Short mmCIF file of the C-alpha atoms (twelve columns), coordinates in Angstrom:
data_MODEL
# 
_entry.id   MODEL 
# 
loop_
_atom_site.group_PDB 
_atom_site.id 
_atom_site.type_symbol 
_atom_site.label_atom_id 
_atom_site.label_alt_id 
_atom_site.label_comp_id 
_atom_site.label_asym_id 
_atom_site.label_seq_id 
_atom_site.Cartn_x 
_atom_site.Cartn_y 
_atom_site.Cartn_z 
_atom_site.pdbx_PDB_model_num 
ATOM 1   C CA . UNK A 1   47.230  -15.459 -1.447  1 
ATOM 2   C CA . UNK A 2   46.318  -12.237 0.284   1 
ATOM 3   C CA . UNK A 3   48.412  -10.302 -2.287  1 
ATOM 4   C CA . UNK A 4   46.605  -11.777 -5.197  1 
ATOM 5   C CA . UNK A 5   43.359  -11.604 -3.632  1 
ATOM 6   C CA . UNK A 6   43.818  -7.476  -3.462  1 
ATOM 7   C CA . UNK A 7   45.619  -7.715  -7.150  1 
ATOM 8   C CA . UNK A 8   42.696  -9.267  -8.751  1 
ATOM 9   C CA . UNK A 9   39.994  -7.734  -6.560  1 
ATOM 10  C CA . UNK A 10  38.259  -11.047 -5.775  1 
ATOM 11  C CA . UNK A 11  34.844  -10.729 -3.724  1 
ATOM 12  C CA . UNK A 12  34.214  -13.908 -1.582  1 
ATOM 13  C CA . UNK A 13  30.693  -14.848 -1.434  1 
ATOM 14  C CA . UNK A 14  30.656  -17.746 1.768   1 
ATOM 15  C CA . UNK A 15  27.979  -19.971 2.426   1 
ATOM 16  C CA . UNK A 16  27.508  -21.382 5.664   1 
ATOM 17  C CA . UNK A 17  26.217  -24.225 5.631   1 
ATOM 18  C CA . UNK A 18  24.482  -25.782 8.526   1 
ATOM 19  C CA . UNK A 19  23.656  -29.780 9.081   1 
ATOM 20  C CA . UNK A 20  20.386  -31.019 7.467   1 
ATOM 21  C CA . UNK A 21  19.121  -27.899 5.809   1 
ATOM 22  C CA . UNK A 22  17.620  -27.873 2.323   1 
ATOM 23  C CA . UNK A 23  19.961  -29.023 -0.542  1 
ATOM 24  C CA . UNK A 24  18.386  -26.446 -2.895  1 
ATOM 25  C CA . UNK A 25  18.730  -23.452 -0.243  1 
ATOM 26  C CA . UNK A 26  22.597  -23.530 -1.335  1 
ATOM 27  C CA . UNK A 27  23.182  -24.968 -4.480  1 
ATOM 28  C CA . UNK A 28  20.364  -22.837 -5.986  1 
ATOM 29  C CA . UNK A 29  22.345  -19.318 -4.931  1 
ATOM 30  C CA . UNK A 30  25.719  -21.256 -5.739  1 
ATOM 31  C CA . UNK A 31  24.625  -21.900 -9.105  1 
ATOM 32  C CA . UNK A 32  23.524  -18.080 -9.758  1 
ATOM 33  C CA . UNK A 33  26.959  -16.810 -8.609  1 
ATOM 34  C CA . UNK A 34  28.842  -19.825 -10.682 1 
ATOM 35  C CA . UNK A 35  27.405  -18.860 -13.842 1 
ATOM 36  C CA . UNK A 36  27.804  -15.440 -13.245 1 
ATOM 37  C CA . UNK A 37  31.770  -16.367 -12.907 1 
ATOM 38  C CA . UNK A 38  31.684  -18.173 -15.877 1 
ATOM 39  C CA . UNK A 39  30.248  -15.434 -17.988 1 
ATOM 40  C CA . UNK A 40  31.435  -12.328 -17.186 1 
ATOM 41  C CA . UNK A 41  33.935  -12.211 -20.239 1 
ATOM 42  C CA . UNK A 42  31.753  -14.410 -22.633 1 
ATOM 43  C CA . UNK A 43  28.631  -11.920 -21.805 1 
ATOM 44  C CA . UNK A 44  31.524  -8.567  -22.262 1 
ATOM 45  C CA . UNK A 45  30.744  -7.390  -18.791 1 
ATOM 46  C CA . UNK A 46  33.893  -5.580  -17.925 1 
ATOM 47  C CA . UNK A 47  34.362  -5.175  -14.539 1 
ATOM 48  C CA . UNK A 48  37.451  -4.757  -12.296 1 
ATOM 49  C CA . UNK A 49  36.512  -8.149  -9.914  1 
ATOM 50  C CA . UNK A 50  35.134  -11.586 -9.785  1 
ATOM 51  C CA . UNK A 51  33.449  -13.645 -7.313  1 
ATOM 52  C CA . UNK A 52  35.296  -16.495 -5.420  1 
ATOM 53  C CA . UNK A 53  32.455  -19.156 -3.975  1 
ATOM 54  C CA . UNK A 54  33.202  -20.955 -0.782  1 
ATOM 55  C CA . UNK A 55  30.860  -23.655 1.328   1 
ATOM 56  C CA . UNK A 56  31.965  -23.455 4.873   1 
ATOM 57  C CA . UNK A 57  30.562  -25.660 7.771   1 
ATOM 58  C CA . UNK A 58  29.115  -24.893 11.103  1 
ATOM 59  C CA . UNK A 59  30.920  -28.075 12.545  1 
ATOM 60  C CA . UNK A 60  34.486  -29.027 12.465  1 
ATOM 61  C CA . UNK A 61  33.172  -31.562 10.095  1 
ATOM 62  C CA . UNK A 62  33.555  -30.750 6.210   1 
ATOM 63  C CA . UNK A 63  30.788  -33.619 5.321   1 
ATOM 64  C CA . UNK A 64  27.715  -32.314 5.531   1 
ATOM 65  C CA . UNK A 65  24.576  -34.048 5.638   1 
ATOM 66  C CA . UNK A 66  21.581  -32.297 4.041   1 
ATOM 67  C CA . UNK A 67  17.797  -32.644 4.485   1 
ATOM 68  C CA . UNK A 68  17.362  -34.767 1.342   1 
ATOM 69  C CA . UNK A 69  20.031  -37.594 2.757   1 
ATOM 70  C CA . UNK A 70  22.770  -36.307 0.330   1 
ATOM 71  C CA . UNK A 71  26.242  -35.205 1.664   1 
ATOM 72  C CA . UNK A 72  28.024  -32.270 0.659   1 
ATOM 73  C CA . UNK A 73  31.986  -31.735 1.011   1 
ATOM 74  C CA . UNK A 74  32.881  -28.004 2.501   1 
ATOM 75  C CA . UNK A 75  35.790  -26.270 2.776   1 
ATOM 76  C CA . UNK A 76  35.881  -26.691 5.903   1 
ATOM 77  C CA . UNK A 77  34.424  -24.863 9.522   1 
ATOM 78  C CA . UNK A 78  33.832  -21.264 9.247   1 
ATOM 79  C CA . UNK A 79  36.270  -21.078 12.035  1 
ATOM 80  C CA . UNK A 80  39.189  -21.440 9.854   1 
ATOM 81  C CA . UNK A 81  37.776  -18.578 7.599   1 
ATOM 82  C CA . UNK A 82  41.260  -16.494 6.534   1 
ATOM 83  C CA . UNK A 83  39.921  -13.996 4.095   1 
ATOM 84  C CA . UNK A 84  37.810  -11.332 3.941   1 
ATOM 85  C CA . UNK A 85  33.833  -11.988 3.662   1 
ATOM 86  C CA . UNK A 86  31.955  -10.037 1.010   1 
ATOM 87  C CA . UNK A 87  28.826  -11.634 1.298   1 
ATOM 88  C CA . UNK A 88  27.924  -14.068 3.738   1 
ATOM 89  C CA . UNK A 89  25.041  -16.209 2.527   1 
ATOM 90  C CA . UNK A 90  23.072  -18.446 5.213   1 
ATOM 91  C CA . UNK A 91  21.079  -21.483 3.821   1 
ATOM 92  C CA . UNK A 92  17.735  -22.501 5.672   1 
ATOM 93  C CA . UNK A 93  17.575  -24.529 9.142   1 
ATOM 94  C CA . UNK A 94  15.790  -27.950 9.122   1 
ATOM 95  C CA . UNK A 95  12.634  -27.312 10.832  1 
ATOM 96  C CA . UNK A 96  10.692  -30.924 11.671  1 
ATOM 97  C CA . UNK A 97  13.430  -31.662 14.204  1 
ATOM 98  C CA . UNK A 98  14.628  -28.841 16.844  1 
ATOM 99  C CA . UNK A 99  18.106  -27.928 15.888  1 
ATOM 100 C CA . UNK A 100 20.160  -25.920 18.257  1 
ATOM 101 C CA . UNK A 101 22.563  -23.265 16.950  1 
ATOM 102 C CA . UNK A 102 26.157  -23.427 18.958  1 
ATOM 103 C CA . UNK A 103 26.132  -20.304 20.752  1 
ATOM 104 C CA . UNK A 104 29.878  -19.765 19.004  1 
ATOM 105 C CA . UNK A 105 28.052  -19.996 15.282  1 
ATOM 106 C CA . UNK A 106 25.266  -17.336 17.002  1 
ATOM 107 C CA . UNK A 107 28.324  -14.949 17.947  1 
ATOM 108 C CA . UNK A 108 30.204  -15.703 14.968  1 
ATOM 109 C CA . UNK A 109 27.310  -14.794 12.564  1 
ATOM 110 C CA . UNK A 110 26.860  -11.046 14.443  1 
ATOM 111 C CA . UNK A 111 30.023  -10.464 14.310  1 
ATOM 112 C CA . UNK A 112 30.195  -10.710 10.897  1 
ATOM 113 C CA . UNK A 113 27.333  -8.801  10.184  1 
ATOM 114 C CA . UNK A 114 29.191  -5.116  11.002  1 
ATOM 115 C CA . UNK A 115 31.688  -6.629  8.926   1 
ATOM 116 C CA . UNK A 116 30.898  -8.040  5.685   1 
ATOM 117 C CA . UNK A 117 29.280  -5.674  3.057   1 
ATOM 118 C CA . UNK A 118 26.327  -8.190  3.067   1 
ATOM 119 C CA . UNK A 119 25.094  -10.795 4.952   1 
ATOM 120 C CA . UNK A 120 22.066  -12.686 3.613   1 
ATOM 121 C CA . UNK A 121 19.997  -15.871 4.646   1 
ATOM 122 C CA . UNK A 122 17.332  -18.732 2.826   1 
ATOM 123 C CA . UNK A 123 14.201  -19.429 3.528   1 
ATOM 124 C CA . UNK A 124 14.477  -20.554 7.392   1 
ATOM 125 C CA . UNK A 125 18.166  -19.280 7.559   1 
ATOM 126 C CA . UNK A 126 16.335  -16.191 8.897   1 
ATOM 127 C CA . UNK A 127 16.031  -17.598 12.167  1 
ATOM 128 C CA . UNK A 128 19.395  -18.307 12.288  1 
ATOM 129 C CA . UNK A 129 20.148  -14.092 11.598  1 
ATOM 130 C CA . UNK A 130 17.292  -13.482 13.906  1 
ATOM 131 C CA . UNK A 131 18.880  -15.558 17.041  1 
ATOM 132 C CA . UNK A 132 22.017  -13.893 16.371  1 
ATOM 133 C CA . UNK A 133 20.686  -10.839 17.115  1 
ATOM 134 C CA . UNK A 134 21.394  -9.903  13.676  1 
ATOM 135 C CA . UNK A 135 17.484  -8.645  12.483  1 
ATOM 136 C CA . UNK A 136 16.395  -6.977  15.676  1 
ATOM 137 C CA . UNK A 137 14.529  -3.910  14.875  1 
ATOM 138 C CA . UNK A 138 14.601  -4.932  11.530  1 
ATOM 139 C CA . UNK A 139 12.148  -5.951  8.937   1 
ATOM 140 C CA . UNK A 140 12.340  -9.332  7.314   1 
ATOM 141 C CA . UNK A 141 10.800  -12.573 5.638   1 
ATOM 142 C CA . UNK A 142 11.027  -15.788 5.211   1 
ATOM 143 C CA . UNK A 143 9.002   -18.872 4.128   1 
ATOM 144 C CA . UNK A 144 5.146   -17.704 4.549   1 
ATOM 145 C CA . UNK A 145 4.569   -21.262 6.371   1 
ATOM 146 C CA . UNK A 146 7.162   -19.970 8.669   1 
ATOM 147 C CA . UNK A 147 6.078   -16.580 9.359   1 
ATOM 148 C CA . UNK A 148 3.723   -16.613 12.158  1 
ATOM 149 C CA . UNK A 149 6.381   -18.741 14.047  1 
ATOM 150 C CA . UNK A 150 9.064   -15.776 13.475  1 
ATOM 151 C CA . UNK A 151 6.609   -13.237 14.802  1 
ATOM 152 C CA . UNK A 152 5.430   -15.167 17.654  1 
ATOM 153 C CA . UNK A 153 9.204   -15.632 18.428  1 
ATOM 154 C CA . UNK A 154 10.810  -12.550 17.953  1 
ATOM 155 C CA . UNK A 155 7.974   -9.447  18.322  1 
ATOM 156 C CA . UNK A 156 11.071  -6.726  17.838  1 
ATOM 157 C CA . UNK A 157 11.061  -7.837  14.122  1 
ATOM 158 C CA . UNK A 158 8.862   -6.954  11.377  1 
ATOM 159 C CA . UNK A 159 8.406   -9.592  9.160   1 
ATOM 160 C CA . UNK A 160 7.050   -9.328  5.681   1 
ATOM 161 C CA . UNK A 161 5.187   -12.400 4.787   1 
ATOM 162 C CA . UNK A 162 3.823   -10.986 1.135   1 
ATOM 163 C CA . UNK A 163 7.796   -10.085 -0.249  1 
ATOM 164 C CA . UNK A 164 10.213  -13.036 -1.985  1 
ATOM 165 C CA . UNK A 165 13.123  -11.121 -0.391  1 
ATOM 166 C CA . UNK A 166 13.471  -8.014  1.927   1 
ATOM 167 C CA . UNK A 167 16.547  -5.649  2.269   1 
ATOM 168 C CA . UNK A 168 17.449  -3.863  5.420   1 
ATOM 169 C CA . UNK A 169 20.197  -1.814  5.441   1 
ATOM 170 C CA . UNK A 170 23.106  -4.672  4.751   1 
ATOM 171 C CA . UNK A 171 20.995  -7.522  5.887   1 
ATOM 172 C CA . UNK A 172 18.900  -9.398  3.383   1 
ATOM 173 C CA . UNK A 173 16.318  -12.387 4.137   1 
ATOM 174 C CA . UNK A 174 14.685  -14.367 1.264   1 
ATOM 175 C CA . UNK A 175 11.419  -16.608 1.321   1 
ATOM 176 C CA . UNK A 176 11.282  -20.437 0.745   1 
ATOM 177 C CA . UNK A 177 13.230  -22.182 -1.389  1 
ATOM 178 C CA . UNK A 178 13.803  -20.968 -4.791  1 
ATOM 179 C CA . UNK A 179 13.628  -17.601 -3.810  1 
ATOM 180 C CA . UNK A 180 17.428  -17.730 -2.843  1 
ATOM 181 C CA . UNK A 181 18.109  -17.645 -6.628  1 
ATOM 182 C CA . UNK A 182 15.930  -14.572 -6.911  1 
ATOM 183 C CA . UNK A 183 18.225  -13.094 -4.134  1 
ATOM 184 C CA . UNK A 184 21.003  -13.899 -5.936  1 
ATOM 185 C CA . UNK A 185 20.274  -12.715 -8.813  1 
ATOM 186 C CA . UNK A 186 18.978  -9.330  -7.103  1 
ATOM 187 C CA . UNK A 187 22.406  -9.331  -5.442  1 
ATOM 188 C CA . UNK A 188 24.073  -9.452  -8.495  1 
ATOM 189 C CA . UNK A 189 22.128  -6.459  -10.345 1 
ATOM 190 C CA . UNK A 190 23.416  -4.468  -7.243  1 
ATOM 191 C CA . UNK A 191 26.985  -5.251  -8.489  1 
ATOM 192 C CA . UNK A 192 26.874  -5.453  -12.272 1 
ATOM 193 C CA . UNK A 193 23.683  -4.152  -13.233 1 
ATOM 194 C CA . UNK A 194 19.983  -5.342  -14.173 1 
ATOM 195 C CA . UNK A 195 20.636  -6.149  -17.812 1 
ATOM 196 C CA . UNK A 196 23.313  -8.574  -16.625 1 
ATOM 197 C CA . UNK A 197 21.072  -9.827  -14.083 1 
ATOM 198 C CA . UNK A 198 18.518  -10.505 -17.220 1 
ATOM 199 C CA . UNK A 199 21.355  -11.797 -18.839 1 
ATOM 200 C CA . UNK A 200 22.166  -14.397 -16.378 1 
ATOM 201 C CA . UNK A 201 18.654  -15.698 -16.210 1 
ATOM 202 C CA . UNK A 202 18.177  -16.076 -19.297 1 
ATOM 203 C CA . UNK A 203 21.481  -18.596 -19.565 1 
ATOM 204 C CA . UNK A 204 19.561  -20.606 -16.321 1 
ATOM 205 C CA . UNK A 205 16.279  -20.826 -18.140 1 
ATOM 206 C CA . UNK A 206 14.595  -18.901 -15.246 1 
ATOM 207 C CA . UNK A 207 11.164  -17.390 -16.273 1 
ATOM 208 C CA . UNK A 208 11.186  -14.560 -14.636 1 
ATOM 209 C CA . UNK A 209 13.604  -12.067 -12.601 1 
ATOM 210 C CA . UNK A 210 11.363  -11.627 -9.308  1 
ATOM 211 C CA . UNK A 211 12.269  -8.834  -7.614  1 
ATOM 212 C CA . UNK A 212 11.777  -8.587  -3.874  1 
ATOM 213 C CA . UNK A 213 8.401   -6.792  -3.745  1 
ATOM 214 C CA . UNK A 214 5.924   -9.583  -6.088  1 
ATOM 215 C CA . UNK A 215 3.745   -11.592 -3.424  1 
ATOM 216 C CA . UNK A 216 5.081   -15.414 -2.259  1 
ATOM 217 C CA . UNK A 217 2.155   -17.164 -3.454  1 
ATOM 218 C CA . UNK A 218 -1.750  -16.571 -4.736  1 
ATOM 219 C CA . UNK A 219 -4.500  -16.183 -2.533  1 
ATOM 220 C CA . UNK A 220 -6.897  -17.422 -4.906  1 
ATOM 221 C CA . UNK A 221 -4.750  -21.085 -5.131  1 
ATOM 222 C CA . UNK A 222 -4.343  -20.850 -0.856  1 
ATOM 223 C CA . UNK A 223 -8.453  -20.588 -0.416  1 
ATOM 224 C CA . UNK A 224 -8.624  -23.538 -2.812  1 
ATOM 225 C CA . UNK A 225 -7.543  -25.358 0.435   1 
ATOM 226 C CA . UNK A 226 -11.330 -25.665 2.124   1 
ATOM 227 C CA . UNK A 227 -14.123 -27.775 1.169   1 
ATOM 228 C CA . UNK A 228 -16.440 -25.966 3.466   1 
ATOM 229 C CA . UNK A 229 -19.296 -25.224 1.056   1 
ATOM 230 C CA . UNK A 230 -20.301 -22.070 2.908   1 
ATOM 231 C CA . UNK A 231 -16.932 -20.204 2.867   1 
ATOM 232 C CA . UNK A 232 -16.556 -22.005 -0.937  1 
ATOM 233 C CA . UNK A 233 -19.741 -20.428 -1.988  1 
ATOM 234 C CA . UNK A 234 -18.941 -16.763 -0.425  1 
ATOM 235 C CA . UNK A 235 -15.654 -17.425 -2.146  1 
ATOM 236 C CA . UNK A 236 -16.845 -18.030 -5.549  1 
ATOM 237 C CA . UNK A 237 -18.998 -14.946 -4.936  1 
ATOM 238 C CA . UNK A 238 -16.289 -12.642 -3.953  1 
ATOM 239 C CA . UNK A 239 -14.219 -13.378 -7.045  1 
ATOM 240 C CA . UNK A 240 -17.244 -12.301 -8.917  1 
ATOM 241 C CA . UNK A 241 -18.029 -8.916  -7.123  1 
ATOM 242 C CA . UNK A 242 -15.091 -7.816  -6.628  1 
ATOM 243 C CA . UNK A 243 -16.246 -3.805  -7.646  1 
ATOM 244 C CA . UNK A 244 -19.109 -4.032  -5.278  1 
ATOM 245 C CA . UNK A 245 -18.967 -3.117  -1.821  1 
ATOM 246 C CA . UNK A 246 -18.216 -6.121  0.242   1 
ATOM 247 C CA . UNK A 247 -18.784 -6.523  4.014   1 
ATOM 248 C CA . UNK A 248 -19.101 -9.430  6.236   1 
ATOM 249 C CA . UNK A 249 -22.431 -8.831  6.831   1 
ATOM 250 C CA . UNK A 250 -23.465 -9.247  2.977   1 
ATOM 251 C CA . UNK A 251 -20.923 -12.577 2.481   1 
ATOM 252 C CA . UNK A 252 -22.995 -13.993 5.919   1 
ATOM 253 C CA . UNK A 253 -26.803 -12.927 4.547   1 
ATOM 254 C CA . UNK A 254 -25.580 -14.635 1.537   1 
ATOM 255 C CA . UNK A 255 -23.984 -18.100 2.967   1 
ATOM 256 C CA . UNK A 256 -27.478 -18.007 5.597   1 
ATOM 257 C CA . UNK A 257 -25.013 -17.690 8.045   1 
ATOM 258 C CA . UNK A 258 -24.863 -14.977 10.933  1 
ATOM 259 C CA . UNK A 259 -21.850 -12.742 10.547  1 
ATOM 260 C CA . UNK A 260 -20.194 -13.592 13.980  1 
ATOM 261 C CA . UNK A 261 -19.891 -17.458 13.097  1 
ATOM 262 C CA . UNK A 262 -19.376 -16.946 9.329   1 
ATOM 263 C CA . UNK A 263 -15.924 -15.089 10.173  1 
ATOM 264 C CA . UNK A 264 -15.083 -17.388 13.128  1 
ATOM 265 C CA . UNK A 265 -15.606 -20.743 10.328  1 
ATOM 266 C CA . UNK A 266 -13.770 -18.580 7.211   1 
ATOM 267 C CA . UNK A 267 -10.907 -18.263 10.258  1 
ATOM 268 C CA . UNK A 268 -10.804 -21.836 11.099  1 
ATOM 269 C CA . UNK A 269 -10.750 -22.804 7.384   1 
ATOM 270 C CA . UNK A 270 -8.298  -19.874 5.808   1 
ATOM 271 C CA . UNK A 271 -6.549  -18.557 8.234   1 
ATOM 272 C CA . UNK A 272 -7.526  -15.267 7.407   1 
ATOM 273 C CA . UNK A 273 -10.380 -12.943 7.799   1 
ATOM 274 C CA . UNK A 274 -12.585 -12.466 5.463   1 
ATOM 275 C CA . UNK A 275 -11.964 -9.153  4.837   1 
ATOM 276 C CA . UNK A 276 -8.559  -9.476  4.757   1 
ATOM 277 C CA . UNK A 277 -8.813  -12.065 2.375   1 
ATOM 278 C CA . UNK A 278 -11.163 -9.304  0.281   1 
ATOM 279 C CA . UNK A 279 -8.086  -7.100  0.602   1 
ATOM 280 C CA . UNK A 280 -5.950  -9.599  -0.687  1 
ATOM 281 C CA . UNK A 281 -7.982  -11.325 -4.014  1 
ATOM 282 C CA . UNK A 282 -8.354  -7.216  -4.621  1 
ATOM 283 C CA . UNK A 283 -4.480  -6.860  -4.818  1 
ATOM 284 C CA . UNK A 284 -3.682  -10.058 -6.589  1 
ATOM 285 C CA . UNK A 285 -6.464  -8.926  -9.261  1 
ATOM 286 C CA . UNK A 286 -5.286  -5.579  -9.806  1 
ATOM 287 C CA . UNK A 287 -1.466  -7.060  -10.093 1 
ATOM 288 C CA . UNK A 288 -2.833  -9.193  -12.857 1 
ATOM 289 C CA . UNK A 289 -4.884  -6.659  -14.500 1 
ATOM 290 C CA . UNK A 290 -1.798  -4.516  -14.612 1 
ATOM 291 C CA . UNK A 291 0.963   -6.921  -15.775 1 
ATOM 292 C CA . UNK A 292 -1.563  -8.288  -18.276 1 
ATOM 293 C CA . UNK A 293 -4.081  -5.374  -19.948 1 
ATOM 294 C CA . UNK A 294 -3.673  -2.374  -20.919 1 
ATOM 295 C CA . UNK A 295 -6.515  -0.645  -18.665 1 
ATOM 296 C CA . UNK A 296 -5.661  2.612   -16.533 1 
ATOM 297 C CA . UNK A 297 -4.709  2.759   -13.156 1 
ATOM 298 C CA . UNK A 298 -8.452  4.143   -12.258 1 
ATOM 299 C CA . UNK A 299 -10.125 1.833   -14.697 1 
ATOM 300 C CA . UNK A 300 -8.494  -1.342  -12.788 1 
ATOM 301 C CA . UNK A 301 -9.035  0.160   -9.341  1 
ATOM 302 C CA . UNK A 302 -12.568 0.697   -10.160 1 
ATOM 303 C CA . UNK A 303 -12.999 -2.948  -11.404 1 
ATOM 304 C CA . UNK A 304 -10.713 -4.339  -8.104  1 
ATOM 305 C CA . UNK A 305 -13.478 -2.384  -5.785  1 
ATOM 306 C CA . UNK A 306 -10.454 0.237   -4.743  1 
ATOM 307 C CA . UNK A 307 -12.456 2.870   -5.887  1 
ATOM 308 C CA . UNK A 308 -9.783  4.482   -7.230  1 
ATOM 309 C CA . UNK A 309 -5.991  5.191   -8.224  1 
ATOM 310 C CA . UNK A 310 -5.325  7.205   -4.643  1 
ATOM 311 C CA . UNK A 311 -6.435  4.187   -2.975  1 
ATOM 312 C CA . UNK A 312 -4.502  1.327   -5.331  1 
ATOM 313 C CA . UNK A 313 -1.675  3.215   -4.868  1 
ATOM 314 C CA . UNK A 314 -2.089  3.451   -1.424  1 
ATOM 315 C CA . UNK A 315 -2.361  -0.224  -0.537  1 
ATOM 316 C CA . UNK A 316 0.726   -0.964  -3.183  1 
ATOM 317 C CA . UNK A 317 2.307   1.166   -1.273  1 
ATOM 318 C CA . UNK A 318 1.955   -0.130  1.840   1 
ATOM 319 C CA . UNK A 319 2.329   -4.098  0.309   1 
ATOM 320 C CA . UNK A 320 4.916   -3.984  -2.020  1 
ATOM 321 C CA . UNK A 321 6.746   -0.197  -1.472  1 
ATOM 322 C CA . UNK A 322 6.009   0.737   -4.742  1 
ATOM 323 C CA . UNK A 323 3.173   1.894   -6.574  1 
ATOM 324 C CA . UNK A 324 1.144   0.635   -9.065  1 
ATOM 325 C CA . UNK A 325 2.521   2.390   -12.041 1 
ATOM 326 C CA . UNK A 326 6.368   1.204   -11.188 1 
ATOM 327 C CA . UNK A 327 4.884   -1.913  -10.595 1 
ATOM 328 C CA . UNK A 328 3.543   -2.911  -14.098 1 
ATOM 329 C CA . UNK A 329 6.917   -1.370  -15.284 1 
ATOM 330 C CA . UNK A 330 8.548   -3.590  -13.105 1 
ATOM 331 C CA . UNK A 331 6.638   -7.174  -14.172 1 
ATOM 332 C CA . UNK A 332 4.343   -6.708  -17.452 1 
ATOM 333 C CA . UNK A 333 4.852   -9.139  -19.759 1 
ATOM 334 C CA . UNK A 334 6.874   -8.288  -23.108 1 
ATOM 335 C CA . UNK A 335 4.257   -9.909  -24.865 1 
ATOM 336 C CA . UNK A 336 1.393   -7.470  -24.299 1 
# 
């Protein structure tokens, strides 16, 4: 076997699997790499390897029972592993319950990770990277319900709660969910290229190719969360004034509230400061203005209240690692 591994150049991409995580944490990468397999020749990529997919357990167990009751058959326990690892792909942990890691999976998992080429993890996987000592000093993400707990728990990382996915040297961590499909398919434009990427999402009916830096979810659907009628009202008002200076002195005058208890309720009720949350409606405007109009860079920062393109850029910068220009190449629509 190991002689026809090396003569047809096979890559193995393992997933390690571990009891009652999230069905779609798996079979959503799985899926990405499987058609990927089955296209290569029909799509004329011509490339000197293919993937081989395997779904190892934590356990000595091959049945493994997921979070949605269903049972999945591995290969069998990681331990028995007797080829090399290309990229190792970790699935998210069940959170309601505690789950304890076996200190031999913990060891396992950083030993691998000066070994394989990549090592990568789902949604609440991270934690399973970040126990093994695998993201210290490193900067991350995972679910944004999740990422508060992952500071709180380990300070020495730096964890991203805006990206879908985050790439640190070798080690990659993806959001919640879905997102493992973006990684995927991110991990395969490293390999063959973006058009192929495209190319591959197209065949899975996937809307769009998300790459790392777009934000996990809107602000403007999180702050629909409060029925406060104060914090609703300055809201509403925000969304409307968004090129006027905003403080949280004016959003108090204006909800008859003093400033000191107007932030402390906008805290209790978003989770966020207010200006924070200024900061953020400003960037999710100016990401649809660019994806979606035509306007300048200075026009849109002038209509976001960021004054202007040095600014805009600056805050892009700092949020997503690129800048506003790369970003409307990166995501504006094909239609406009």
């Amino acid at each position: 076997m190991a002689i026809m591994d090396k003569q047809m150049n096979i890559k193995h991409v393992v997933f390690l699997v571990p009891p009652s995580s999230t069905l779609l944490d798996t079979c959503g990468p799985m899926d990405v790499f499987q058609r990927v397999i089955d296209n290569m020749e029909q799509l004329g990529k011509k490339v000197g390897f293919t993937y081989r997919i395997h779904l190892v357990s934590t356990r000595k167990a091959c049945r493994i029972l997921v979070s949605s009751g269903i049972s999945i058959i591995s290969e069998g326990c990681y331990k028995n592993i007797n080829y090399p690892i290309d990229t190792l792909i970790i699935p998210g942990l069940p959170q309601k319950q505690e789950y304890k890691v076996e200190k031999d999976v913990l060891e396992w998992i950083k030993e691998q990770a000066g070994k394989v080429r990549r090592i990568c993890s789902v949604c609440a996987g991270t934690f399973m990277l970040a126990e093994a000592g695998v993201l210290t000093h490193k900067k991350a993400t995972t679910h944004w319900m999740l990422c508060d707990k992952m500071t709180k728990n380990f300070p020495d990382i730096t964890v991203n709660p805006e990206a879908i996915f985050v790439k640190d040297g070798n080690v990659y961590t993806s959001a919640g969910i879905t997102t493992g499909m973006n990684l995927a398919l991110a991990l395969i434009e490293e390999d063959l290229g973006k058009s192929f990427a495209l190319q591959i999402a197209r065949i899975m009916m996937l809307y769009l190719k998300r790459p790392g830096n777009q934000m996990q979810y809107s602000i403007v659907l999180e702050s629909q969360q409060t029925d406060h009628q104060p914090i609703r009202k300055a809201i509403d008002w925000v969304y409307t004034h968004l090129e006027e200076e905003i403080t949280v002195e004016k959003l108090a005058e204006y909800t008859l509230m003093s400033p000191r208890n107007f932030a402390r309720v906008f805290v209790r009720e978003l989770h966020i400061t207010p200006m924070k949350y200024v900061e953020k409606l400003r960037l999710e405007t100016a990401t649809r203005y660019l994806t979606e109009t035509h306007l300048t860079i200075d026009e849109i920062a002038g209509l976001c209240g960021l004054k202007n393109s040095t600014n805009m850029s600056r805050l892009f910068l700092n949020i997503f690692g690129i800048t506003p220009s790369q970003y409307r190449r990166n995501f504006k629509s094909s239609l406009n």
